PDB file of C-alpha atoms in Angstrom:
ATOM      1  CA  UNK A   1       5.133 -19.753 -30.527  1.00 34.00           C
ATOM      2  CA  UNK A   2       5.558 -20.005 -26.490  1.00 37.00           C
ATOM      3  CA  UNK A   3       4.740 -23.168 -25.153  1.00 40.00           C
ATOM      4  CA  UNK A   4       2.945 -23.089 -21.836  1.00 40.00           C
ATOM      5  CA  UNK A   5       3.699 -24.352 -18.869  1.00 43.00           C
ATOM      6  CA  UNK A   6       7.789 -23.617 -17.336  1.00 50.00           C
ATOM      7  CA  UNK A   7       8.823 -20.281 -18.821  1.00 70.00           C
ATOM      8  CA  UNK A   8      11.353 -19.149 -16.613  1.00 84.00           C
ATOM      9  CA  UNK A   9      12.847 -20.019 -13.123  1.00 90.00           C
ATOM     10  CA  UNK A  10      12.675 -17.630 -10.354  1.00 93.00           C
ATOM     11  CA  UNK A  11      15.466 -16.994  -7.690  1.00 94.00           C
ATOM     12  CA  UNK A  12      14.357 -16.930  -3.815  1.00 95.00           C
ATOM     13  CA  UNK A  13      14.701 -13.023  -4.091  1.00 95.00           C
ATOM     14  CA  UNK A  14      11.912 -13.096  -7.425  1.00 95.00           C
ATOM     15  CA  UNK A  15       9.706 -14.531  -5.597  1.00 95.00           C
ATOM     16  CA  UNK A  16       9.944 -12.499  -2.565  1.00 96.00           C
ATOM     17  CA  UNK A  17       9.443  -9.341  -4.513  1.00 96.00           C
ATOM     18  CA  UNK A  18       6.073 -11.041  -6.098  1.00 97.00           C
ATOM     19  CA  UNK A  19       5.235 -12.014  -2.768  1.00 96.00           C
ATOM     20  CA  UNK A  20       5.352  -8.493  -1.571  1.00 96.00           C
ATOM     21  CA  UNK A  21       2.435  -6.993  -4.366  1.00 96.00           C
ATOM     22  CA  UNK A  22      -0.054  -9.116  -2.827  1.00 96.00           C
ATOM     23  CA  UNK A  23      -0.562  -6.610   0.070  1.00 95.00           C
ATOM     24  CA  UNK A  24       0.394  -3.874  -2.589  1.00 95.00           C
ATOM     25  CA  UNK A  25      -3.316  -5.121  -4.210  1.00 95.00           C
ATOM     26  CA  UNK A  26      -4.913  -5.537  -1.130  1.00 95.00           C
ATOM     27  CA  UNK A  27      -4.235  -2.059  -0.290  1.00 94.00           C
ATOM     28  CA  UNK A  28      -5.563  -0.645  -4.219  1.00 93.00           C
ATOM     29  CA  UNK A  29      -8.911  -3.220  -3.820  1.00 91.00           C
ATOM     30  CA  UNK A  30      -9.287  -1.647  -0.504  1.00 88.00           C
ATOM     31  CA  UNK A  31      -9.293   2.192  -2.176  1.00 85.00           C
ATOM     32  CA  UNK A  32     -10.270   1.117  -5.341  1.00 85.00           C
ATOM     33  CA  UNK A  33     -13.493  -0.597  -5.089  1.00 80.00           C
ATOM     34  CA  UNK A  34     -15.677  -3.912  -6.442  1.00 81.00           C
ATOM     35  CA  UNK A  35     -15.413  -2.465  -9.938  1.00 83.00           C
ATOM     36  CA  UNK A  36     -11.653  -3.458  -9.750  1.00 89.00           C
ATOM     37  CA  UNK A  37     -10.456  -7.236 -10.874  1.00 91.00           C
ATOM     38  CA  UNK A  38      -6.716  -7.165  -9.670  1.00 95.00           C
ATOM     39  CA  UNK A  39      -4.479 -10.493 -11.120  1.00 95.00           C
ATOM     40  CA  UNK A  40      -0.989 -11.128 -10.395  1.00 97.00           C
ATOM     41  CA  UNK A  41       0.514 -13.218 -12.560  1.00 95.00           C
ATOM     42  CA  UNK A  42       3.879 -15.720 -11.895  1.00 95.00           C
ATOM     43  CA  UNK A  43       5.770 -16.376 -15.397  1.00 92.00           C
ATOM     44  CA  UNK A  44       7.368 -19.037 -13.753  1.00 91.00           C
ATOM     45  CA  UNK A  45       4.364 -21.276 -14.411  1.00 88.00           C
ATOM     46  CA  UNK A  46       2.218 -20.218 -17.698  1.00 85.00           C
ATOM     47  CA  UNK A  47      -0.338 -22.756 -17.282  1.00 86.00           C
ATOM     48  CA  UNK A  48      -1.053 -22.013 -13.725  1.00 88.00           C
ATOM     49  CA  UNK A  49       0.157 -18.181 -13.761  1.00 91.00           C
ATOM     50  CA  UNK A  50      -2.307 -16.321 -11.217  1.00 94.00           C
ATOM     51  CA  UNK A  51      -0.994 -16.380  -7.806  1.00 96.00           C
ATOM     52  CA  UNK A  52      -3.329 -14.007  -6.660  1.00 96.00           C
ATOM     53  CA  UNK A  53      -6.540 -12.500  -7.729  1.00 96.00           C
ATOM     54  CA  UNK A  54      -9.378 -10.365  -6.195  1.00 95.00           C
ATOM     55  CA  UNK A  55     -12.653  -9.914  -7.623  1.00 90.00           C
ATOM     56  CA  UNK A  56     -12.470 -12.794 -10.090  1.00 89.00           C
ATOM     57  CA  UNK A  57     -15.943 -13.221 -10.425  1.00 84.00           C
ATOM     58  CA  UNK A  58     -16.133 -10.792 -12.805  1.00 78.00           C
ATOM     59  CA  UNK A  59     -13.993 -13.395 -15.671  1.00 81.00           C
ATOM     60  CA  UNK A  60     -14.692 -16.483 -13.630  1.00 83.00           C
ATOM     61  CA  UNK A  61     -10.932 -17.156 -12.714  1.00 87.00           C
ATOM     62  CA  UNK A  62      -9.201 -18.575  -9.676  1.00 90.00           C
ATOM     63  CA  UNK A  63      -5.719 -18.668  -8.300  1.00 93.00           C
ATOM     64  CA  UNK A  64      -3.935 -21.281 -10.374  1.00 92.00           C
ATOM     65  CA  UNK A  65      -5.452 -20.046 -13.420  1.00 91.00           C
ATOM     66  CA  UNK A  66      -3.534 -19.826 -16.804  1.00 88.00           C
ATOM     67  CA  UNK A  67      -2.270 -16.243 -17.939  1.00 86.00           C
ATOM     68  CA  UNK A  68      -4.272 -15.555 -21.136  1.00 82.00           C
ATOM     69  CA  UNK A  69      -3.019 -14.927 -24.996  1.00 78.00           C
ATOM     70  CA  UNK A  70      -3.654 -11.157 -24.584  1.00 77.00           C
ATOM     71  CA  UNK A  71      -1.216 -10.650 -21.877  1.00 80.00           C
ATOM     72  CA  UNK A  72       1.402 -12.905 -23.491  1.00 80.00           C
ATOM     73  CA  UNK A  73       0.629 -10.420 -26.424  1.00 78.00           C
ATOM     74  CA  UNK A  74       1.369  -7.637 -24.109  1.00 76.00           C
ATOM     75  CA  UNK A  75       4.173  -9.038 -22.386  1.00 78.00           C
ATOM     76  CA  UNK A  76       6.215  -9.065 -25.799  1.00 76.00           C
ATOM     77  CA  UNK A  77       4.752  -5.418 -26.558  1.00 77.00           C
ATOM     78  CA  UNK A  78       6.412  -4.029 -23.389  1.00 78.00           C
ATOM     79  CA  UNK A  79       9.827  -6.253 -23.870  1.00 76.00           C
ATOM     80  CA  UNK A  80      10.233  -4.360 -27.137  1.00 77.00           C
ATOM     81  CA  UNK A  81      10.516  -1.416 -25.339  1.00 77.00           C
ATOM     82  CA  UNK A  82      13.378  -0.065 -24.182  1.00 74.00           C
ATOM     83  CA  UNK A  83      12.700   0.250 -20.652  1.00 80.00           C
ATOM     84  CA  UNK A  84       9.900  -2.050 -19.555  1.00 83.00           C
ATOM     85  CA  UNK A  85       6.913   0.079 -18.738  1.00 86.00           C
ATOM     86  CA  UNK A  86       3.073  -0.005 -18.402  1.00 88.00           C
ATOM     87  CA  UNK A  87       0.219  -0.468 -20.985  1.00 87.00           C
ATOM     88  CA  UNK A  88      -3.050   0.657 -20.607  1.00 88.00           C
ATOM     89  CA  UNK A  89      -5.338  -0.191 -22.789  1.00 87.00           C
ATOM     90  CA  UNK A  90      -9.717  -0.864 -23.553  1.00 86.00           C
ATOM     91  CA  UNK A  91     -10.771  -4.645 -23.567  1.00 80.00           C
ATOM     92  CA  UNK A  92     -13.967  -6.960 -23.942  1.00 74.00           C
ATOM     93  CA  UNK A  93     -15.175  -9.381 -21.558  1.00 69.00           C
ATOM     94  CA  UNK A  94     -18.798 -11.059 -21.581  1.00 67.00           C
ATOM     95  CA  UNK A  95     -20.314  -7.848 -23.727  1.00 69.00           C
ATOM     96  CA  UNK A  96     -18.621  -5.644 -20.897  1.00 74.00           C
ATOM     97  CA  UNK A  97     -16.246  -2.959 -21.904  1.00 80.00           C
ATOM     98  CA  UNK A  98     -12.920  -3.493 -19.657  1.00 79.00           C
ATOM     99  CA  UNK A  99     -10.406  -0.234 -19.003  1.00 86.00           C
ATOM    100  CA  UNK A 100      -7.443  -2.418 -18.617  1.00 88.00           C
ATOM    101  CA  UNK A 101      -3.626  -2.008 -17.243  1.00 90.00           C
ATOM    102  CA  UNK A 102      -0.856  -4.327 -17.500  1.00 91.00           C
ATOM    103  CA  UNK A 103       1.878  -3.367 -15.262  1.00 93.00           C
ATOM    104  CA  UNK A 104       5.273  -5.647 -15.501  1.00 92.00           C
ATOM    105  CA  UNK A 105       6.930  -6.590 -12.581  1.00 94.00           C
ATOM    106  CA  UNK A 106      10.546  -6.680 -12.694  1.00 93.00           C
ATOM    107  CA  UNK A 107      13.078  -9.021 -11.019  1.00 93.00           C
ATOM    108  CA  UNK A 108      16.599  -9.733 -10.666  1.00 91.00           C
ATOM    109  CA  UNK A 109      18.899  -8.444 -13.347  1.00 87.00           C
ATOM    110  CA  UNK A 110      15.878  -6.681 -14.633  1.00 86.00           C
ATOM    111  CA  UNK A 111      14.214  -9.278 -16.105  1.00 89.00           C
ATOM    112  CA  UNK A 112      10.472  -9.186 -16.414  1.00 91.00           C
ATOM    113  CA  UNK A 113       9.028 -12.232 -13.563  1.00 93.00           C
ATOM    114  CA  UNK A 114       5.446 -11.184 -13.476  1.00 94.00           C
ATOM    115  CA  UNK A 115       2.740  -8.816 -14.549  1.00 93.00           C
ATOM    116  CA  UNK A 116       0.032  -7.319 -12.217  1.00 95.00           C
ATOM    117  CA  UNK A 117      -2.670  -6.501 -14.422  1.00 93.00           C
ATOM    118  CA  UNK A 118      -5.847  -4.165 -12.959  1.00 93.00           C
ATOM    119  CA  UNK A 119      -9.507  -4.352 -14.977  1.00 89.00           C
ATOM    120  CA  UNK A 120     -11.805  -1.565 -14.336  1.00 86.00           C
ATOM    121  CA  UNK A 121     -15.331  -3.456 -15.527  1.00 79.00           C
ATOM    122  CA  UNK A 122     -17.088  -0.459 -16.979  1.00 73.00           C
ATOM    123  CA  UNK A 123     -20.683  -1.536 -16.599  1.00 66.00           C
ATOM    124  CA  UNK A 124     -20.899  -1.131 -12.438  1.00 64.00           C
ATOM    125  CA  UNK A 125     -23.511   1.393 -11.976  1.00 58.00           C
ATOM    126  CA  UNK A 126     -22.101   5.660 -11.713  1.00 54.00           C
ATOM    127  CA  UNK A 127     -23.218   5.376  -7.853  1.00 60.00           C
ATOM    128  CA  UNK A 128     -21.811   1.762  -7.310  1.00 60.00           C
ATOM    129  CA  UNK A 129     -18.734   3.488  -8.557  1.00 55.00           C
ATOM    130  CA  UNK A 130     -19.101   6.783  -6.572  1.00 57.00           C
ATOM    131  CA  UNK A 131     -19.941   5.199  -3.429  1.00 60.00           C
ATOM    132  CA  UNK A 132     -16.320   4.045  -3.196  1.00 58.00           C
ATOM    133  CA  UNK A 133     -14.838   7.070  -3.019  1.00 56.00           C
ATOM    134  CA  UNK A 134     -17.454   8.630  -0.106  1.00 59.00           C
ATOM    135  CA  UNK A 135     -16.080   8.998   3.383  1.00 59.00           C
ATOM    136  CA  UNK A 136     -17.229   5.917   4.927  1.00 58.00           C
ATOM    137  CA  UNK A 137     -18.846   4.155   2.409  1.00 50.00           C
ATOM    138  CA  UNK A 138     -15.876   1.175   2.043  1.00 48.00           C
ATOM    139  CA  UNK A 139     -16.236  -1.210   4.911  1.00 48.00           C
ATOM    140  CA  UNK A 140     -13.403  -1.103   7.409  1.00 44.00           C
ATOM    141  CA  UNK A 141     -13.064   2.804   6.067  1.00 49.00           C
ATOM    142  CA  UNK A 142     -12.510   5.566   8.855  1.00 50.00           C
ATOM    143  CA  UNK A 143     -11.901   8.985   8.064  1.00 49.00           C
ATOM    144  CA  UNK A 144      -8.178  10.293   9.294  1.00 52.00           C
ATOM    145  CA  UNK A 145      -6.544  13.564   8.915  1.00 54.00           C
ATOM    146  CA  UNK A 146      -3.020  13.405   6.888  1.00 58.00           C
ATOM    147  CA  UNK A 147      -0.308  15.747   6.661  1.00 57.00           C
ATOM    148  CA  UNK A 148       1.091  16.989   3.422  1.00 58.00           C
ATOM    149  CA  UNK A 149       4.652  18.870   3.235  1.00 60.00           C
ATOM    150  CA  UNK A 150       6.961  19.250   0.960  1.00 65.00           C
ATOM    151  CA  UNK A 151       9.849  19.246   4.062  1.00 80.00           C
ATOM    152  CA  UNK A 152      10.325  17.565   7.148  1.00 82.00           C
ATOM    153  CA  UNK A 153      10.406  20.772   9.115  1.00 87.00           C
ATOM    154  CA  UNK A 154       6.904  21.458   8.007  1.00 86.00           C
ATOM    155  CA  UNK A 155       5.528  18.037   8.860  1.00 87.00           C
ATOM    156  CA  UNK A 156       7.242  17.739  12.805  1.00 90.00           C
ATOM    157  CA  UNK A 157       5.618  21.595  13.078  1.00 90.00           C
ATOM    158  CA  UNK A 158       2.520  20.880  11.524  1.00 89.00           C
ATOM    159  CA  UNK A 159       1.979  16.968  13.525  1.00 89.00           C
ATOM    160  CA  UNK A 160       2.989  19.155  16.907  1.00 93.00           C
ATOM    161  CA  UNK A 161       1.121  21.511  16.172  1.00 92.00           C
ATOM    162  CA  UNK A 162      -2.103  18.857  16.429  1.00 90.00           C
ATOM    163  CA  UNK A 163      -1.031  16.887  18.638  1.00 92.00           C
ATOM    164  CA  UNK A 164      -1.168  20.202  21.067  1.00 94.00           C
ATOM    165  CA  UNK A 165      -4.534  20.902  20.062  1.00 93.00           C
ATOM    166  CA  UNK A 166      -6.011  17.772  20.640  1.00 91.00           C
ATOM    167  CA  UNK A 167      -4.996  17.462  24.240  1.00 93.00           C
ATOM    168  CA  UNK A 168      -5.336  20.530  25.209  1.00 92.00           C
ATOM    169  CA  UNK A 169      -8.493  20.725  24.444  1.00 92.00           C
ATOM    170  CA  UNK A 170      -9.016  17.224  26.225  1.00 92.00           C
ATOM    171  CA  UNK A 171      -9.961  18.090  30.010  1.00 91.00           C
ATOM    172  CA  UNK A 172      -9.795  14.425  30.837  1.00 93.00           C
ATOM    173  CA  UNK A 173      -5.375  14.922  31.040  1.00 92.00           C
ATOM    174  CA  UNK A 174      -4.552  16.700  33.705  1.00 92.00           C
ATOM    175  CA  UNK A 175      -2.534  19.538  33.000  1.00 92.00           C
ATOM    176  CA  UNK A 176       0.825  18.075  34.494  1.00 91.00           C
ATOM    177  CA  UNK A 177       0.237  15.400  31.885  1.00 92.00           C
ATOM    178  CA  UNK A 178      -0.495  17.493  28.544  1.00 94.00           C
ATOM    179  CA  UNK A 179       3.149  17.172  27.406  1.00 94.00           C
ATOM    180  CA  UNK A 180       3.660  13.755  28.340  1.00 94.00           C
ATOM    181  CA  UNK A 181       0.161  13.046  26.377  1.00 95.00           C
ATOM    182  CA  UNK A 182       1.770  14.878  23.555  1.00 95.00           C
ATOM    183  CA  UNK A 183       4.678  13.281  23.295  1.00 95.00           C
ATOM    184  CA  UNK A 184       3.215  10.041  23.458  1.00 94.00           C
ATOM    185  CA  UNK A 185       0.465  10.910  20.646  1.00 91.00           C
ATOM    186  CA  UNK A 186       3.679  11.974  18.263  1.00 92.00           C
ATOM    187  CA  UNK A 187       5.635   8.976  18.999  1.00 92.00           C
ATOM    188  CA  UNK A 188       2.547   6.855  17.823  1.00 89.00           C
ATOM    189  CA  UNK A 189       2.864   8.940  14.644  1.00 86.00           C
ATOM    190  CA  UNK A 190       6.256   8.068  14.857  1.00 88.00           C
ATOM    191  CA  UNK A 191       7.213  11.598  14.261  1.00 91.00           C
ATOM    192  CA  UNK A 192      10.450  10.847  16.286  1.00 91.00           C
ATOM    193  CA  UNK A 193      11.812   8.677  13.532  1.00 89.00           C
ATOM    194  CA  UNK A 194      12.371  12.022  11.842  1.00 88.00           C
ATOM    195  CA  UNK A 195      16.325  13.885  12.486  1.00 87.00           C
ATOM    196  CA  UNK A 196      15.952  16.033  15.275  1.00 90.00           C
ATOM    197  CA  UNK A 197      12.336  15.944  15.304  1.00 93.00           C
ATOM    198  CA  UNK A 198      13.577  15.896  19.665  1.00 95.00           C
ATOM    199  CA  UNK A 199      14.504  19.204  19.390  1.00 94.00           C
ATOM    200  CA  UNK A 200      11.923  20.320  17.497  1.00 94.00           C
ATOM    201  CA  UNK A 201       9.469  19.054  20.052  1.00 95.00           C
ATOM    202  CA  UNK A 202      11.302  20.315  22.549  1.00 95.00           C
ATOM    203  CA  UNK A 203      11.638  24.056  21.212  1.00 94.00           C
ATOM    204  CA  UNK A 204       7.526  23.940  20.710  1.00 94.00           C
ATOM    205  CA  UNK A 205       6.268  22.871  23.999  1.00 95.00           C
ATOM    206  CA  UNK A 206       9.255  25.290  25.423  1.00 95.00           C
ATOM    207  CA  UNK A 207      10.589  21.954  27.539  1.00 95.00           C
ATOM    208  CA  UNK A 208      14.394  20.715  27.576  1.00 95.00           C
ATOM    209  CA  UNK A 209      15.338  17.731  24.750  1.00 94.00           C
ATOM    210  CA  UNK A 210      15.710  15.539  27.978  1.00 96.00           C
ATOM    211  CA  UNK A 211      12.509  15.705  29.108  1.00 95.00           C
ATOM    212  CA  UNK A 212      11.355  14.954  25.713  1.00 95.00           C
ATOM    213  CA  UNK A 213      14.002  12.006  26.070  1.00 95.00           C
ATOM    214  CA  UNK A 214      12.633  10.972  29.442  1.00 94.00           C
ATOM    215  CA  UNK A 215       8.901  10.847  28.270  1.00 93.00           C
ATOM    216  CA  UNK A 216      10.221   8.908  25.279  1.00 93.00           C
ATOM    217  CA  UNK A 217      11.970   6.443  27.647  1.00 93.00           C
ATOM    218  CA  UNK A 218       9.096   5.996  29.552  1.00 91.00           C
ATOM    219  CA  UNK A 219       6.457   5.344  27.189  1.00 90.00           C
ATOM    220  CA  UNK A 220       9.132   2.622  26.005  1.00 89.00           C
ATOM    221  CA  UNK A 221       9.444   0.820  29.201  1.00 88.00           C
ATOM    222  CA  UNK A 222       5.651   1.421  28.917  1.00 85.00           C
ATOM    223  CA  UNK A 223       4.966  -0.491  26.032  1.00 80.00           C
ATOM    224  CA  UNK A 224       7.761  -3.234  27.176  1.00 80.00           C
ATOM    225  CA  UNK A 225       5.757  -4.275  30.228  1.00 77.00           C
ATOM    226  CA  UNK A 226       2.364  -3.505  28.127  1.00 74.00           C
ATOM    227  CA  UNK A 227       3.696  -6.615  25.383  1.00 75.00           C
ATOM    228  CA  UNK A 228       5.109  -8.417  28.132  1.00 71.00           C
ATOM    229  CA  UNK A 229       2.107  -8.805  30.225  1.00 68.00           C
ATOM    230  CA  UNK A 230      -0.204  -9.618  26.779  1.00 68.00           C
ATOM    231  CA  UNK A 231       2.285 -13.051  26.620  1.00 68.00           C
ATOM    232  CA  UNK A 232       2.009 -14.060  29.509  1.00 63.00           C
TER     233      UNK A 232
END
């Protein structure tokens, strides 16, 4: 029988890495949806276990909150195994039918420190549910274009590729200006973080890797003075 309240201690490091999923569910709530209860659970403290949790309202529970029976159930289930991996599995809360996950988190030395564990509550409404996954419907949302490659080549071609078409087609840059415009809409892609993504550039708008350098300088000393004047 486990007796609540210390169960383990975590290092600096353990507690950085639990730190770090709380954007991690953020980000899922964000694409997810309302019908989504995320909970991230501490094992440090099994009496006051949730250190973070969004859309609570759905089981009434707060940060601080203990980590319940079932998950201590399913922690032991997934130490049995081998390798520490993922359950998934149908629950019951207040007559609702729950599609549930329970992910463990793993530490130092491998040890299991936390669990994030993701409720789907089954009884929001089909176009609650849809509307989530319309363009535009999540607040905040904005529709964006992303590239998918399966190489690097393909991406720095494909971003270039645009980038060109987008100011070219803007008559508000003056012509002398499309490359620098260019450049400057890549490097906020940060396409120039990729290896020789410069001469790749370069090549395409059928300029020298120096002038691609010299537009690259510029924009920095740009920005410099840009961050400078916003302390002052």
């Amino acid at each position: 029988m486990i007796c609540l309240a210390k169960y383990l201690t975590l290092t600096e490091s353990d507690r950085l890495i639990l730190e770090s999923y709380k954007v991690t569910m953020d980000g899922l709530s964000q694409y997810l949806g309302e019908g989504y209860e995320l909970i991230l659970h501490s094992l440090e403290d099994l009496e006051h276990s949730v250190i973070k949790i969004i859309n609570g309202h759905y089981t009434g529970r707060v940060e601080g909150a203990p980590i319940t029976d079932f998950a201590l159930s399913m922690l032991d289930h997934i130490r049995e195994k081998k390798e520490p991996e993922a359950l998934s599995y149908f629950n019951k809360k207040n007559g609702s039918t729950l599609k549930s996950t329970t992910i463990p988190i793993l530490g130092e030395n491998k040890r299991i420190i936390g669990l994030l564990c993701i409720n789907f509550h089954m009884s929001l409404s089909f176009s609650s549910f849809l509307s989530q996954f319309l363009p535009g419907s999540p607040e905040g949302s904005e529709r964006t274009m992303e590239t998918f490659s399966d190489n690097v080549e393909d991406l720095i071609s494909s971003a270039l590729e645009d980038a060109k078409a987008r100011i070219l087609a803007d008559s508000s840059v003056p012509s002398s200006n499309k490359n620098k415009e260019i450049i400057s809409l890549l490097s906020q892609k940060g396409i120039f973080n990729m290896k020789d993504a410069v001469l790749k550039v370069a090549a395409g708008l059928g300029i020298s890797k120096n002038t691609v350098y010299l537009h690259l300088r510029n924009l920095e000393k740009q920005t410099a003075k840009d961050t400078a004047h916003d302390r002052s």
